[in-house]
XYZ file of C-alpha atoms in Angstrom:
474
model
C 0.000 0.000 0.000
C 0.925 3.652 -0.441
C -0.190 6.465 1.863
C -0.197 10.256 1.772
C 3.058 10.729 3.778
C 4.876 8.576 1.210
C 3.536 10.723 -1.644
C 4.444 13.964 0.099
C 7.850 12.681 1.151
C 8.940 11.397 -2.260
C 11.214 13.397 -4.523
C 10.454 11.108 -7.477
C 8.345 8.011 -7.794
C 5.473 6.130 -9.377
C 2.457 4.376 -7.906
C 0.976 1.335 -9.637
C -2.779 1.875 -9.457
C -5.042 -0.942 -10.676
C -8.585 0.070 -11.623
C -10.903 0.860 -8.732
C -8.250 0.691 -6.011
C -8.437 4.255 -4.683
C -6.019 6.204 -6.873
C -8.222 9.307 -7.125
C -8.818 9.216 -3.383
C -5.058 9.115 -2.756
C -4.446 12.047 -5.118
C -7.228 14.092 -3.498
C -5.937 13.446 0.025
C -2.390 14.326 -1.020
C -3.543 17.634 -2.487
C -5.725 18.400 0.530
C -2.615 18.742 2.686
C -1.638 22.438 2.506
C 1.840 23.415 1.337
C 3.740 26.649 0.719
C 2.935 26.461 -3.012
C 0.092 24.828 -4.957
C 0.451 21.323 -6.371
C 0.439 21.014 -10.150
C -1.857 18.150 -11.218
C -1.676 16.980 -14.809
C -3.586 14.335 -16.745
C -4.320 13.599 -20.402
C -7.899 14.422 -21.275
C -10.224 17.290 -20.488
C -12.710 14.691 -19.278
C -10.069 13.530 -16.802
C -9.522 17.117 -15.684
C -13.271 17.553 -15.181
C -13.497 14.327 -13.154
C -10.564 15.276 -10.924
C -11.893 18.798 -10.397
C -15.294 17.411 -9.436
C -13.712 14.981 -6.967
C -11.498 17.654 -5.377
C -14.479 19.969 -5.066
C -16.604 17.205 -3.569
C -13.904 16.510 -0.981
C -13.704 20.192 -0.076
C -10.089 20.648 -1.217
C -9.468 24.431 -1.483
C -8.864 25.567 -5.062
C -5.749 27.390 -3.925
C -4.084 24.072 -3.102
C -3.676 22.998 -6.723
C -3.423 23.928 -10.389
C -5.131 21.357 -12.628
C -4.640 20.971 -16.376
C -4.028 18.523 -19.196
C -0.414 17.957 -20.155
C -1.141 19.469 -23.567
C -2.936 22.449 -22.029
C -0.087 23.143 -19.608
C 2.419 22.893 -22.457
C 0.381 25.380 -24.500
C 0.339 27.869 -21.617
C 4.103 27.473 -21.175
C 4.876 28.031 -24.859
C 2.774 31.201 -24.777
C 4.816 32.499 -21.829
C 8.243 31.423 -23.045
C 8.170 31.256 -26.871
C 11.775 32.320 -27.318
C 13.169 29.901 -24.753
C 11.006 27.116 -26.191
C 12.057 27.917 -29.748
C 8.447 27.798 -30.907
C 5.759 30.452 -31.243
C 2.126 29.375 -31.387
C -0.207 31.685 -33.305
C -2.933 32.499 -30.711
C -5.556 32.780 -33.470
C -4.722 29.427 -35.056
C -5.628 25.936 -33.882
C -2.814 24.693 -31.636
C -0.292 22.306 -33.129
C -0.078 20.208 -29.983
C 2.593 17.872 -31.334
C 4.980 20.762 -31.951
C 3.980 22.549 -28.748
C 4.637 19.480 -26.595
C 7.931 18.715 -28.322
C 9.116 22.280 -27.733
C 8.107 22.281 -24.075
C 9.648 18.853 -23.544
C 12.980 20.198 -24.765
C 12.556 23.347 -22.664
C 11.801 21.436 -19.443
C 14.696 19.053 -20.066
C 17.073 21.974 -20.655
C 16.537 23.430 -17.189
C 15.880 26.898 -18.594
C 12.546 27.178 -16.726
C 13.585 25.426 -13.508
C 13.463 28.586 -11.394
C 10.054 29.564 -12.751
C 8.628 26.094 -12.053
C 10.080 26.045 -8.524
C 8.676 29.511 -7.824
C 5.181 28.494 -8.973
C 4.537 24.934 -7.788
C 5.352 22.860 -4.731
C 5.163 19.474 -6.411
C 3.766 17.647 -9.456
C 1.263 14.775 -9.497
C 0.395 13.140 -12.827
C -2.658 10.909 -13.251
C -3.124 8.090 -15.800
C 0.584 7.973 -16.540
C 0.276 4.780 -18.578
C -1.199 7.013 -21.311
C 1.843 9.299 -21.492
C 3.504 9.517 -24.880
C 7.271 9.737 -25.246
C 6.995 13.499 -25.781
C 4.770 13.965 -22.726
C 7.140 11.823 -20.661
C 9.927 14.231 -21.626
C 7.845 17.130 -20.269
C 7.062 15.386 -16.980
C 10.558 14.045 -16.368
C 11.885 17.531 -17.135
C 9.567 19.082 -14.549
C 10.712 16.386 -12.112
C 14.217 17.814 -12.324
C 12.809 20.972 -10.722
C 10.183 19.855 -8.188
C 9.141 16.610 -6.413
C 7.087 14.487 -8.809
C 4.921 11.390 -8.355
C 3.091 9.716 -11.226
C 0.132 7.334 -10.952
C -0.820 4.726 -13.502
C -1.391 1.135 -14.500
C 0.355 -0.445 -17.497
C -2.579 -2.849 -17.832
C -4.789 0.126 -18.734
C -2.519 1.490 -21.485
C -4.920 1.394 -24.442
C -4.385 4.782 -26.067
C -1.945 5.444 -28.898
C -0.530 8.617 -30.396
C 0.583 7.579 -33.877
C 4.016 9.029 -34.502
C 4.398 9.771 -30.769
C 4.180 6.305 -29.134
C 3.437 5.618 -25.494
C 6.383 5.748 -23.135
C 7.418 2.231 -22.168
C 6.314 1.629 -18.602
C 8.967 -0.935 -17.774
C 11.916 1.101 -19.060
C 11.030 4.787 -19.575
C 8.658 5.211 -16.628
C 10.309 3.030 -13.996
C 13.710 4.329 -15.063
C 12.696 7.917 -14.347
C 10.336 7.295 -11.415
C 11.128 4.470 -8.956
C 8.178 2.485 -7.642
C 6.774 3.783 -4.357
C 4.224 1.016 -4.006
C 1.031 -0.513 -5.350
C -2.604 0.001 -4.478
C -4.168 -3.352 -3.657
C -7.594 -2.845 -2.085
C -10.469 -3.134 -4.616
C -12.532 -0.311 -3.137
C -14.846 0.042 -6.151
C -16.181 -3.454 -5.499
C -15.845 -3.812 -1.738
C -17.792 -0.568 -1.235
C -20.853 -2.168 -2.871
C -20.513 -5.593 -1.288
C -18.871 -7.234 -4.311
C -15.492 -7.950 -2.772
C -15.306 -11.399 -4.428
C -15.531 -9.750 -7.841
C -12.924 -7.134 -6.911
C -10.443 -9.731 -5.690
C -11.040 -11.883 -8.789
C -10.341 -8.880 -11.020
C -7.069 -8.178 -9.190
C -6.091 -11.798 -9.749
C -7.156 -11.611 -13.384
C -5.061 -8.478 -13.813
C -1.985 -10.279 -12.519
C -2.630 -13.250 -14.811
C -3.146 -11.035 -17.857
C -0.084 -8.944 -17.051
C 2.005 -12.132 -17.180
C 0.703 -12.874 -20.685
C -1.587 -15.724 -19.654
C -5.323 -15.946 -20.429
C -8.140 -15.902 -17.875
C -11.100 -18.248 -17.576
C -14.356 -16.316 -17.216
C -15.950 -19.301 -15.495
C -13.653 -19.101 -12.454
C -15.193 -16.106 -10.701
C -17.385 -17.301 -7.794
C -19.751 -14.360 -8.141
C -20.220 -11.387 -10.429
C -18.763 -12.535 -13.783
C -21.146 -14.146 -16.259
C -20.071 -15.667 -19.554
C -22.519 -15.808 -22.495
C -21.505 -17.823 -25.529
C -21.809 -16.241 -28.973
C -23.201 -18.595 -31.610
C -23.418 -18.437 -35.383
C -26.784 -16.606 -35.479
C -26.011 -12.870 -35.254
C -29.631 -11.805 -34.714
C -30.040 -14.358 -31.933
C -26.878 -13.014 -30.269
C -28.121 -9.424 -30.395
C -31.498 -10.497 -29.030
C -29.767 -12.291 -26.144
C -27.549 -9.285 -25.420
C -30.584 -7.032 -25.201
C -32.423 -9.600 -23.063
C -29.492 -9.723 -20.619
C -29.387 -5.938 -20.454
C -33.135 -5.720 -19.780
C -32.870 -8.431 -17.122
C -30.094 -6.536 -15.328
C -32.263 -3.398 -15.375
C -35.318 -5.314 -14.155
C -33.454 -6.817 -11.227
C -31.469 -3.691 -10.378
C -33.762 -0.709 -10.833
C -31.995 2.621 -11.362
C -28.528 1.050 -11.471
C -26.189 2.102 -14.270
C -24.915 -0.096 -17.101
C -21.964 0.463 -19.432
C -22.042 -1.554 -22.638
C -18.710 -2.128 -24.395
C -19.256 -2.377 -28.140
C -17.259 -2.682 -31.340
C -14.116 -0.520 -31.006
C -13.721 0.109 -34.736
C -17.278 0.414 -36.017
C -19.283 3.191 -34.414
C -22.223 2.150 -36.579
C -22.427 -1.196 -34.793
C -22.665 0.577 -31.429
C -25.309 2.920 -32.838
C -27.244 -0.091 -34.138
C -27.256 -1.676 -30.687
C -28.511 1.534 -29.080
C -31.234 1.855 -31.699
C -32.521 -1.632 -30.822
C -32.192 -1.444 -27.031
C -34.681 0.986 -25.516
C -33.176 3.284 -22.903
C -29.587 2.996 -24.152
C -27.700 6.057 -25.385
C -24.449 6.333 -27.303
C -21.278 7.725 -25.749
C -19.941 10.054 -28.435
C -16.302 10.709 -29.310
C -15.225 14.255 -28.523
C -14.762 15.131 -32.188
C -18.457 14.436 -33.052
C -17.217 13.692 -36.567
C -20.465 12.677 -38.255
C -22.440 15.392 -36.460
C -19.980 18.009 -37.679
C -20.371 16.582 -41.181
C -24.154 16.805 -40.917
C -23.927 20.442 -39.771
C -21.615 21.277 -42.656
C -24.153 19.724 -45.033
C -26.896 21.947 -43.561
C -24.829 25.124 -43.555
C -26.482 27.859 -45.598
C -29.437 25.736 -46.755
C -33.111 26.689 -46.617
C -36.439 25.158 -47.556
C -36.612 21.703 -49.099
C -32.834 21.218 -49.145
C -32.613 21.991 -45.422
C -35.511 19.617 -44.703
C -33.704 16.812 -46.527
C -30.485 17.544 -44.628
C -32.388 17.495 -41.328
C -33.945 14.137 -42.171
C -30.518 12.750 -43.092
C -29.231 13.880 -39.692
C -32.200 12.368 -37.847
C -31.527 9.001 -39.462
C -28.149 9.061 -37.680
C -29.591 9.671 -34.206
C -33.231 8.520 -34.084
C -35.309 5.397 -34.659
C -38.250 5.144 -37.071
C -37.505 8.277 -39.069
C -38.841 6.838 -42.368
C -37.545 9.836 -44.271
C -38.805 8.900 -47.747
C -42.300 8.214 -46.443
C -42.312 11.506 -44.524
C -41.263 13.519 -47.581
C -43.888 11.812 -49.733
C -46.534 12.606 -47.147
C -45.443 16.274 -47.054
C -45.741 16.463 -50.837
C -49.184 14.875 -50.686
C -50.417 17.322 -48.018
C -49.098 20.334 -49.910
C -50.861 19.124 -53.066
C -54.135 18.557 -51.208
C -54.179 14.810 -51.913
C -54.186 13.696 -48.296
C -57.143 11.975 -46.646
C -56.039 12.003 -42.999
C -55.167 15.309 -41.283
C -51.462 16.155 -40.928
C -49.807 15.420 -37.610
C -47.524 17.914 -35.776
C -44.353 16.451 -37.313
C -45.734 16.770 -40.836
C -46.862 20.347 -40.187
C -43.385 21.219 -38.885
C -41.873 19.571 -41.965
C -44.153 21.593 -44.264
C -43.208 24.837 -42.510
C -39.534 24.011 -43.043
C -40.131 22.969 -46.672
C -42.035 26.133 -47.591
C -40.277 28.960 -45.808
C -37.752 27.213 -43.691
C -34.532 28.446 -42.243
C -32.770 27.469 -39.036
C -35.659 28.342 -36.664
C -37.988 26.076 -38.649
C -35.302 23.367 -38.733
C -35.107 23.493 -34.924
C -38.894 23.270 -34.641
C -38.962 20.296 -37.019
C -36.203 18.401 -35.188
C -37.835 19.007 -31.803
C -41.225 17.963 -33.134
C -39.773 14.703 -34.435
C -38.117 14.102 -31.040
C -41.453 14.579 -29.252
C -43.153 11.838 -31.279
C -43.679 8.760 -29.094
C -43.280 6.500 -32.119
C -39.677 7.632 -32.454
C -36.754 7.518 -30.024
C -33.480 9.431 -29.897
C -30.598 7.135 -28.990
C -27.774 9.638 -29.581
C -28.854 12.355 -27.172
C -25.529 14.213 -27.106
C -25.399 14.358 -30.901
C -28.990 15.602 -31.118
C -28.442 18.176 -28.375
C -25.307 19.682 -29.877
C -27.017 20.017 -33.273
C -29.998 21.839 -31.759
C -27.643 24.179 -29.908
C -25.581 24.844 -33.042
C -28.712 25.627 -35.082
C -29.885 27.984 -32.335
C -26.578 29.842 -32.402
C -26.677 30.064 -36.202
C -30.301 31.253 -36.113
C -29.181 34.306 -34.128
C -27.222 35.436 -37.177
C -24.030 36.018 -35.189
C -22.222 32.944 -36.491
C -22.666 30.466 -39.337
C -23.621 26.859 -38.627
C -20.208 25.476 -39.508
C -18.507 27.791 -36.993
C -21.177 27.176 -34.353
C -20.724 23.399 -34.387
C -16.934 23.804 -34.214
C -17.221 26.114 -31.190
C -19.587 23.756 -29.387
C -17.397 20.757 -30.111
C -14.435 22.528 -28.517
C -16.548 23.544 -25.516
C -17.675 19.948 -25.014
C -14.102 18.764 -25.399
C -13.121 21.035 -22.493
C -16.122 20.186 -20.319
C -15.947 16.396 -20.683
C -18.752 13.935 -21.299
C -22.021 13.532 -19.479
C -22.691 9.802 -19.574
C -26.272 8.490 -19.273
C -27.129 5.659 -16.900
C -27.285 3.120 -19.741
C -24.646 3.829 -22.347
C -22.824 2.021 -25.129
C -19.305 2.898 -26.254
C -15.877 1.443 -26.926
C -13.185 0.807 -24.313
C -11.474 4.026 -25.436
C -14.662 6.018 -24.838
C -15.575 4.309 -21.551
C -12.121 4.184 -19.968
C -12.139 6.083 -16.698
C -15.890 5.641 -16.287
C -17.629 3.216 -13.978
C -21.111 1.811 -13.491
C -22.798 -0.844 -11.388
C -22.763 -3.297 -14.305
C -20.834 -3.817 -17.544
C -21.777 -5.812 -20.631
C -19.072 -6.675 -23.174
C -20.801 -7.398 -26.469
C -18.017 -9.273 -28.291
C -14.733 -9.910 -26.515
C -13.164 -12.169 -29.161
C -14.540 -10.729 -32.367
C -12.626 -12.219 -35.318
C -10.143 -9.644 -36.578
C -10.822 -7.289 -33.650
C -10.418 -9.441 -30.534
C -9.705 -7.573 -27.310
C -6.093 -7.338 -26.206
C -5.195 -8.093 -22.589
C -5.314 -4.374 -21.780
C -8.655 -3.709 -23.482
C -10.173 -6.784 -21.816
C -9.006 -5.665 -18.369
C -10.279 -2.119 -18.882
C -13.655 -3.442 -20.030
C -14.039 -5.944 -17.191
C -13.300 -3.345 -14.520
C -16.012 -0.870 -15.556
C -18.721 -2.692 -13.546
C -18.774 -2.562 -9.731
C -21.427 -5.247 -9.217
C -21.312 -7.498 -12.273
C -19.653 -8.131 -15.610
C -21.414 -9.956 -18.454
C -19.129 -11.042 -21.287
C -20.248 -12.295 -24.687
C -17.596 -14.294 -26.523
C -17.108 -17.502 -28.494
C -14.830 -19.013 -25.871
C -14.688 -18.586 -22.079
C -10.893 -18.404 -21.973
C -9.627 -14.954 -23.055
C -7.675 -13.603 -24.788
C -7.819 -16.542 -27.179
């Protein structure tokens, strides 16, 4: 185990922190102890920053005790303050080139040319999720560590991100070479706190087995892990997955469920959400297809805007029946209809005939209010409505509005519904009472040891795994 005095007494070190074993609690308690200067806390994603800030606020840690940022965000602030020393000047009006910014600040921190400034500003550095540090980010952190006491927290079994040309720092050489091990967290608090200690201990054992390169048998957990075999009938498998999800909800009212879907095909995750009532999609921060839909709507009016709105709704809503709706609108306008138009058809006609963004908003909201239809991508629908509202004010075009909102959401982090489907990359760092893994050994896209461990540890009370074999990875 590792305690707060060890963290505060270390000049350099790392803490191995398996999922759910109290890492965030240890960071919060370490920061709560007042010092002569604030602690710098760095992590990788804005969602991680938001989660840490929420936890520190919840624990009543005074804001003056810490400065919290992403590694990239801190590097950007440093290059703006010391462009000449860094040898790089970022245009404040242009989108940041984070790769160049981080490389420049890594060299600057390693050079020692900002040591005095760092020592004058911060008392120590704590870095969360260090297994996700790239080589360039590791250079920044190890450079800062030359100036102030530094402790990093992470788990090599949760290293599932990649940075293309900037690979992850190797935990067993780069990380341990720069930061000696202070200890390991070993109490599965996430599970013991809800009376599922057997599951927590099994997951710690599974982590050790996986870390040694051996497979795990899903049938060996005495309680909490349930294996469901995938057969040759795809529709039958999907029906069984939905049945299991509904059964969990029926037995555990108001408890949250994370559903781990296809990591490569967002459409497969969307398809699951469209079939399973009550499930929403966890969106990537770039909202790529939503941005594309907004760009397709930009500047349109009337019939063209109606068609673009219908195309967007097909991405986020069930039972749109766009062709049928457009035919019905044409029939009503021509006076050939026998039954009276419903509110959705009237909103569609208003958009068709004189429509601009206000009418597009009214049409989208009307479609969402129809009980025969269901939105399963709530975040995507919400950001589109907000972008259209901004564009309707005339102060910004739709393309710029969606870009601004995407960046705002990137900074704020995700709001995850109680029943959500995503990939391991999108769900990492989140937790729920239950997790369902839809296909752990999908041919051509089978889960690695790290992805499997991350997926299994999302659920505090139970884990349901669908796969062809019970021993994973195959």
